[in-house]
Coordinates of C-alpha atoms in Angstrom, one line a residue:
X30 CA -5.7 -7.4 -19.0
X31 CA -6.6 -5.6 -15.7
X32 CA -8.8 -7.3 -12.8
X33 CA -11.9 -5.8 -12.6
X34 CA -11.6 -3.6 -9.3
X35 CA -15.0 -4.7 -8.0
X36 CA -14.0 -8.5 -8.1
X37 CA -13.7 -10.9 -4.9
X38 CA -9.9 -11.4 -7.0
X39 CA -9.1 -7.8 -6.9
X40 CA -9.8 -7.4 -3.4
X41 CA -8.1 -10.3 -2.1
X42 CA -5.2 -9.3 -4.3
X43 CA -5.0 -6.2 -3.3
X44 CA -4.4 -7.4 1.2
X45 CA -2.5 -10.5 -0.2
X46 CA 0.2 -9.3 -2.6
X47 CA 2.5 -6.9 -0.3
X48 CA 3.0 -9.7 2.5
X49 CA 3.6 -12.8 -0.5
X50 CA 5.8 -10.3 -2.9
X51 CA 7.6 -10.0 0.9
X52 CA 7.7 -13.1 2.0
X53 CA 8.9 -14.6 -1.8
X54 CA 11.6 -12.6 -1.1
X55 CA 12.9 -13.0 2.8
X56 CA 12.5 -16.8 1.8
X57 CA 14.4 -17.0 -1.7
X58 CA 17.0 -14.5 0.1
X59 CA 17.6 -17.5 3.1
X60 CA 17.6 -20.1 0.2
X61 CA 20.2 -18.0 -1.8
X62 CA 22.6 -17.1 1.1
X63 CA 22.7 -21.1 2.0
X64 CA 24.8 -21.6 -1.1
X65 CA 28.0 -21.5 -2.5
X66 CA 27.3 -18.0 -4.5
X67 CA 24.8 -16.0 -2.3
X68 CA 25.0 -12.7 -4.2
X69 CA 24.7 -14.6 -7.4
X70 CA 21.7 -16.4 -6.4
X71 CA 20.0 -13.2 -4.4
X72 CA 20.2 -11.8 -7.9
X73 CA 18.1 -14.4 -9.6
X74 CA 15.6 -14.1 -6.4
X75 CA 15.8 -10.2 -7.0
X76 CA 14.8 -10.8 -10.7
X77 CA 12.1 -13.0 -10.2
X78 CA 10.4 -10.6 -7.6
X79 CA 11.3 -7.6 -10.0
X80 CA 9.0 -9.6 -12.9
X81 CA 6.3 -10.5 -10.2
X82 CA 5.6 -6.9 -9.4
X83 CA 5.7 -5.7 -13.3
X84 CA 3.4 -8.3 -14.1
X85 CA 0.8 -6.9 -11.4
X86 CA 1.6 -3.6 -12.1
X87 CA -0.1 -4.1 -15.4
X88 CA -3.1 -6.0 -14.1
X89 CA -4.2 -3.9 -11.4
X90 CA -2.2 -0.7 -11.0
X91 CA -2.9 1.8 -8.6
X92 CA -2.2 4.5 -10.8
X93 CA -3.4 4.2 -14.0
X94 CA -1.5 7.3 -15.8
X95 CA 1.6 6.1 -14.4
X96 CA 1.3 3.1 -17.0
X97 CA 2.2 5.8 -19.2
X98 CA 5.2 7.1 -21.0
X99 CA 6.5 9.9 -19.1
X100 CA 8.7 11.7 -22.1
X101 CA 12.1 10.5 -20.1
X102 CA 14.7 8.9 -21.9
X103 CA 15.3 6.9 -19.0
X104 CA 12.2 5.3 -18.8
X105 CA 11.6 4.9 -22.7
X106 CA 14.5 2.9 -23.1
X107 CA 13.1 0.9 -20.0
X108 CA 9.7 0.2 -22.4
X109 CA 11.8 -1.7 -24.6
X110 CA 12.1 -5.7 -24.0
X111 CA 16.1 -5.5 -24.6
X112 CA 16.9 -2.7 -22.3
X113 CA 14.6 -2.9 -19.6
X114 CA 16.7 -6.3 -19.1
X115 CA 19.4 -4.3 -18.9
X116 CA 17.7 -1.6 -16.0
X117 CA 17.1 -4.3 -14.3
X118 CA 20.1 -5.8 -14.0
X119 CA 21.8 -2.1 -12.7
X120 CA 18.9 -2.0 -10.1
X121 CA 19.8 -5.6 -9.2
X122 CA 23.6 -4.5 -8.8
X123 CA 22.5 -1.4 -7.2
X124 CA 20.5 -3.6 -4.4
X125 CA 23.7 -5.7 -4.0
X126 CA 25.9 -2.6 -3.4
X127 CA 25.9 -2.6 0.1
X128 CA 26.3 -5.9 0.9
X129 CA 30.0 -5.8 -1.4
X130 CA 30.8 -3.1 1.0
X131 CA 30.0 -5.0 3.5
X132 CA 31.7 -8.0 2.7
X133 CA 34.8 -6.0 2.1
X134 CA 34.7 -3.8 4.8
X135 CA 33.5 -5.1 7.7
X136 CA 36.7 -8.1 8.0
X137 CA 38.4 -4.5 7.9
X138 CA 36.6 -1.7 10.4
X139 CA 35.1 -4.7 12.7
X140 CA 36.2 -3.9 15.9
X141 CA 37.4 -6.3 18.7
X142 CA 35.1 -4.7 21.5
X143 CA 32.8 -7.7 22.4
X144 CA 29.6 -5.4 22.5
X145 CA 27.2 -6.9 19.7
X146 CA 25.2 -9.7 21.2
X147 CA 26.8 -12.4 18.9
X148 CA 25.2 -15.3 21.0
X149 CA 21.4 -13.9 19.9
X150 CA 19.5 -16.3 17.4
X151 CA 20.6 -14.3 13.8
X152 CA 16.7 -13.7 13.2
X153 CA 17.1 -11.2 16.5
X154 CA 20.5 -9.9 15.5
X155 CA 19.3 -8.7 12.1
X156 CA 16.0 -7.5 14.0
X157 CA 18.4 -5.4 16.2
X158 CA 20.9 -4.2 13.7
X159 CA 18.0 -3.5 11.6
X160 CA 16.4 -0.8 13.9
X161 CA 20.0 0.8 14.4
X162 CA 20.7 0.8 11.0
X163 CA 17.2 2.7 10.0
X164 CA 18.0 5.6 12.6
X165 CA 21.3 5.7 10.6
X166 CA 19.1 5.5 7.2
X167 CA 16.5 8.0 8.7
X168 CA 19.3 10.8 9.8
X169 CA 20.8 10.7 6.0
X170 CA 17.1 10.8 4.4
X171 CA 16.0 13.9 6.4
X172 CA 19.0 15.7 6.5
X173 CA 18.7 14.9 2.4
X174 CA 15.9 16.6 2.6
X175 CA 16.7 19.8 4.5
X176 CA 20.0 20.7 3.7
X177 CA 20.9 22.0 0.3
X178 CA 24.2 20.3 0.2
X179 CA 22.3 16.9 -0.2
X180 CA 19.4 17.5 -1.3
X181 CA 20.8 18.3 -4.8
X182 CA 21.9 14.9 -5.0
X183 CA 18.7 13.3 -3.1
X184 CA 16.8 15.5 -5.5
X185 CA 17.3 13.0 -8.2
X186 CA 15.3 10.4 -6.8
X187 CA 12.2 12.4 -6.3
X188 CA 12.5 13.8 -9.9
X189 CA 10.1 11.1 -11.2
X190 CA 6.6 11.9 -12.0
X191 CA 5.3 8.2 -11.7
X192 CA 6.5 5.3 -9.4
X193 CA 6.7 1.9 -10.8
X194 CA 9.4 -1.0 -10.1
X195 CA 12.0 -0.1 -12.4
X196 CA 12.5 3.2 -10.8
X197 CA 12.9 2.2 -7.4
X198 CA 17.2 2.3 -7.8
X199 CA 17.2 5.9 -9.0
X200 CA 19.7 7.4 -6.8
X201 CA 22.8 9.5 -7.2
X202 CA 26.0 7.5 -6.2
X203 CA 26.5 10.2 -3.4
X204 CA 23.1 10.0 -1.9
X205 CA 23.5 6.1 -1.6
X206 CA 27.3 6.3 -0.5
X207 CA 26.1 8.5 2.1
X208 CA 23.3 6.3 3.5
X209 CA 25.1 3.3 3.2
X210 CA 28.1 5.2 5.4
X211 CA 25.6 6.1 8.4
X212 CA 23.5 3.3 8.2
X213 CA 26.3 0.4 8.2
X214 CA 29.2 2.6 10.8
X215 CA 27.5 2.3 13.5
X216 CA 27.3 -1.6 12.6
X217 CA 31.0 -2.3 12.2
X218 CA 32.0 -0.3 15.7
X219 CA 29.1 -2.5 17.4
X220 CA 31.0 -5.5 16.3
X221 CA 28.3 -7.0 13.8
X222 CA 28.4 -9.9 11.8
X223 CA 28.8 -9.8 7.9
X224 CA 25.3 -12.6 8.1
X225 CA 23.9 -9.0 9.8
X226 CA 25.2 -6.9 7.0
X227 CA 24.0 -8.5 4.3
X228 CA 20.8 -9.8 5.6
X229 CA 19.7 -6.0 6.3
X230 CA 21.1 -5.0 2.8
X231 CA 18.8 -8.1 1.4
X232 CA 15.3 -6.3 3.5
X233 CA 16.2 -2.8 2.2
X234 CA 16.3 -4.2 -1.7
X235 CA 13.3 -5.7 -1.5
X236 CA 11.4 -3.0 0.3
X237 CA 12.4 -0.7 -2.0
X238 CA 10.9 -2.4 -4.6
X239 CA 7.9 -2.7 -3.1
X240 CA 7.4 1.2 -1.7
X241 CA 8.1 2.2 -5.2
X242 CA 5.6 -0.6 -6.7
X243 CA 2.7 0.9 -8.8
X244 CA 0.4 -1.9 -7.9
X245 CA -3.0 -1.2 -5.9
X246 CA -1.9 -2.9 -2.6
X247 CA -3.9 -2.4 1.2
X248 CA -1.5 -2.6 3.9
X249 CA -3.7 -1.7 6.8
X250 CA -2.1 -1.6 10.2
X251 CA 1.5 -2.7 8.4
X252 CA 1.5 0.9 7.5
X253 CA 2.0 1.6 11.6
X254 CA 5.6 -0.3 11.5
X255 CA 6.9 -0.5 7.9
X256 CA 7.4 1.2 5.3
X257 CA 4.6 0.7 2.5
X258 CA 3.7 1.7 -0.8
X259 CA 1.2 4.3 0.7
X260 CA 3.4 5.8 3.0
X261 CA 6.1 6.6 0.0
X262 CA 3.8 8.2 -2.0
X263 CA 3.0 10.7 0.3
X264 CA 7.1 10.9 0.5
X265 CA 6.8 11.8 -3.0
X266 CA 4.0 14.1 -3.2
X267 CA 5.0 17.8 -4.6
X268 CA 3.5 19.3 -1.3
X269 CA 6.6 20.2 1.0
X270 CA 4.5 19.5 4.4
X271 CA 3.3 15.8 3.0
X272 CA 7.2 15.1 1.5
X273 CA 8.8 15.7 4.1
X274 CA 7.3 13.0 6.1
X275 CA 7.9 9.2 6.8
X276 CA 12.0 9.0 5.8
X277 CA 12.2 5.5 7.1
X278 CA 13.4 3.6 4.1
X279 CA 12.4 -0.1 5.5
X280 CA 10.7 0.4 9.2
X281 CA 8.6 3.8 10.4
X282 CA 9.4 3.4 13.8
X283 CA 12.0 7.1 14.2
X284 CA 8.9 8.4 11.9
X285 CA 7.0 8.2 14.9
X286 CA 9.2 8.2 17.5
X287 CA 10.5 12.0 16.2
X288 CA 7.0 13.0 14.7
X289 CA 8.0 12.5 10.7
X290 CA 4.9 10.0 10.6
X291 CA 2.2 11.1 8.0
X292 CA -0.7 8.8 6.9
X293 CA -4.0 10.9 6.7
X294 CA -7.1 9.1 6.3
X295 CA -7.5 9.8 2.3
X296 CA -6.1 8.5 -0.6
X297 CA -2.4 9.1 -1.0
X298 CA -1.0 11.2 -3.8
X299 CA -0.4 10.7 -7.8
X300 CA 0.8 14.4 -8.2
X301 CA 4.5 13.7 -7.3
X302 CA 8.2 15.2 -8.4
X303 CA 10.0 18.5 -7.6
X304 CA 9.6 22.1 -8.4
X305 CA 13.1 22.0 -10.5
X306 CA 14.2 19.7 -13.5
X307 CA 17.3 17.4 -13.4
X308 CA 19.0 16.8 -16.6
X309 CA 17.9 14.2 -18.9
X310 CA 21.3 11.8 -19.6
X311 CA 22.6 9.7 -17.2
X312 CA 26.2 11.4 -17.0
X313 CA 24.4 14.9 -16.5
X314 CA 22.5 13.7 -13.9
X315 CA 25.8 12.8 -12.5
X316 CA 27.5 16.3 -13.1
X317 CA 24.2 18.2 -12.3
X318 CA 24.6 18.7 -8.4
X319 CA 28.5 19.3 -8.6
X320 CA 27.5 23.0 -10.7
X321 CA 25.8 26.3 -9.8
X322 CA 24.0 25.9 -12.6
X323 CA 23.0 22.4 -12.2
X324 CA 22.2 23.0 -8.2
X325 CA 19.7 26.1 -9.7
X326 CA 17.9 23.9 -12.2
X327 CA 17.1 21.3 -9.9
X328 CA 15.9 23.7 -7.2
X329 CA 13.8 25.3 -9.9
X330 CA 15.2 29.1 -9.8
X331 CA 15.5 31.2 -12.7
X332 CA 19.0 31.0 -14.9
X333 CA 21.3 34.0 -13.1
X334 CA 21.7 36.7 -15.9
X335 CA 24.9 35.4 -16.9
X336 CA 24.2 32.2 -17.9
X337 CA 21.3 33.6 -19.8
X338 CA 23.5 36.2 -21.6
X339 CA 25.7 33.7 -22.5
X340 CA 22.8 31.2 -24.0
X341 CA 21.7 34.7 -25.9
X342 CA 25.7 35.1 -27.4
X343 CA 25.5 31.3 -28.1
X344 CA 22.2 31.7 -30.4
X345 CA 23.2 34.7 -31.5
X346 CA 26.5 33.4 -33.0
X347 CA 24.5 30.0 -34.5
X348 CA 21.9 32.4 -36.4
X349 CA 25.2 34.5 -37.9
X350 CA 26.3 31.2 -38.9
X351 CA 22.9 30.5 -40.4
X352 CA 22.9 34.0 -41.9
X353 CA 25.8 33.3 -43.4
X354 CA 25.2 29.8 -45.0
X355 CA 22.1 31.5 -46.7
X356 CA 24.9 34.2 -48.9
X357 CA 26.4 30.9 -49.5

């Protein structure tokens, strides 16, 4: 049932929602990390935010098309009760990914320089190692987006045609490899602490959930110094000078601090995806970017002449087969 839009409900929903959705999870994140299985019981936090925003996203979307099936096998299987409990639990190991590597690398590439201001309260440490880590984040999302090499991994993200909660862990395995490797580096030759690691790994989850969130939020002058549901849409929209804008994945501030920022005073966009096509299993979207091929389907050129001549010999053989089965 949705909330009528011109309620008193619907509008203090719509400021309220973003900050609590955030705040559920900063504080079920501290309660987690406080006991004996932290990544265990940041799942079960991560799963009950995951079901908060689903449930809103039916009751007052901000998209209503996007409610829709969207003809992807992906997200039809997701429709179902059985497996979207299964997409769920890959996004919720996909949010946990970098903190493992943190907890297994950083005994290991920690450095015995003294540099990281270990004596700081841990709310200013994570502050700190949050704003280095985003420039880290920011250089990998840009360069993503400007040079072919990564973008034809990075391209699968921004293949979707609707954003909603379950789609919000749809990266290739080297697009996320790469981020986590620029992002956290800087981190373990800094001297951080693992708390720093995985607290930062904890904010990025959650954010992600809620930029990719199909729920009608206002975010007003948050929109200045994080990064909101609004401003990702525009990262998604289909027009080149609006996509390529506002690459911070959790804070805006190297968005405006390099002129990336983009929030124009209108309602952002619905039209979103890529001029290309990525394939349609999960193990071709895997093997997709590592092929000529694959790189030219998901930049949207035309098939070279050899690959159609050799689609032409392929049909031509099956309709001699076919020919023949009718004599038999």
């Amino acid at each position: 049932m949705l909330i009528p839009k011109n309620s008193w409900l619907y509008a203090a929903l719509s400021y309220s929602l973003w900050p609590l959705f955030y705040c559920v999870g900063l504080i079920g994140t501290y309660a987690a990390f406080q006991t004996q299985s932290p990544l265990l019981w940041f799942n079960v936090v991560y799963f009950s935010v995951v079901a908060l925003i689903a449930i809103f996203e039916r009751i007052m979307p901000y998209e209503q098309t996007w409610l829709k099936r969207d003809g992807e096998t992906f997200n039809d299987i997701a429709h179902t009760l059985l497996t979207k409990g299964a997409v769920q639990i890959a996004a919720a190991i996909g949010a946990s990914f970098p903190m493992l590597v943190a907890i297994v690398a950083q005994p290991v590439l920690s450095t015995s320089a003294h540099i990281w201001p270990s004596a700081w309260p841990l709310a200013i440490q994570v502050v700190l190692g949050l704003i280095i880590a985003e420039f880290g984040l920011y250089i990998a999302h840009r360069l993503a987006h400007e040079k072919l090499a990564l973008w034809r991994f990075h391209a699968l993200h921004h293949s979707v045609e609707r954003l909603w909660v379950v789609n919000t862990g749809r990266f290739h395995v080297i697009d996320s490899l790469f981020k986590i490797a620029l992002s956290q580096i800087p981190l373990y030759l800094l001297g951080a602490p693992l708390p720093v690691f995985l607290w930062i790994s904890a904010v990025t989850a959650f954010t992600g959930l809620l930029t990719h969130c199909n729920v009608d939020v206002r975010t007003g002058p948050l929109d200045w110094v994080l990064s909101t549901p609004r401003l990702h849409r525009w990262h998604h929209s289909k027009e080149l000078s609006e996509g390529n804008t506002n690459y911070g994945e959790n804070l805006v501030l190297w968005d405006q601090i390099l002129g990336t920022y983009f929030n124009p005073p209108r309602p952002s966009p619905v039209d979103i995806g890529i001029s290309g096509k990525v394939a349609k299993s999960f193990l071709g979207q895997l093997a997709q970017p590592f092929s000529a091929k694959g790189v030219r389907q998901i930049l949207g050129y035309a098939p070279k002449k050899s690959d159609e001549a050799g689609a032409s010999s392929v049909a031509a053989k099956a309709l001699a087969g076919d020919k023949a089965g009718d004599k038999d």
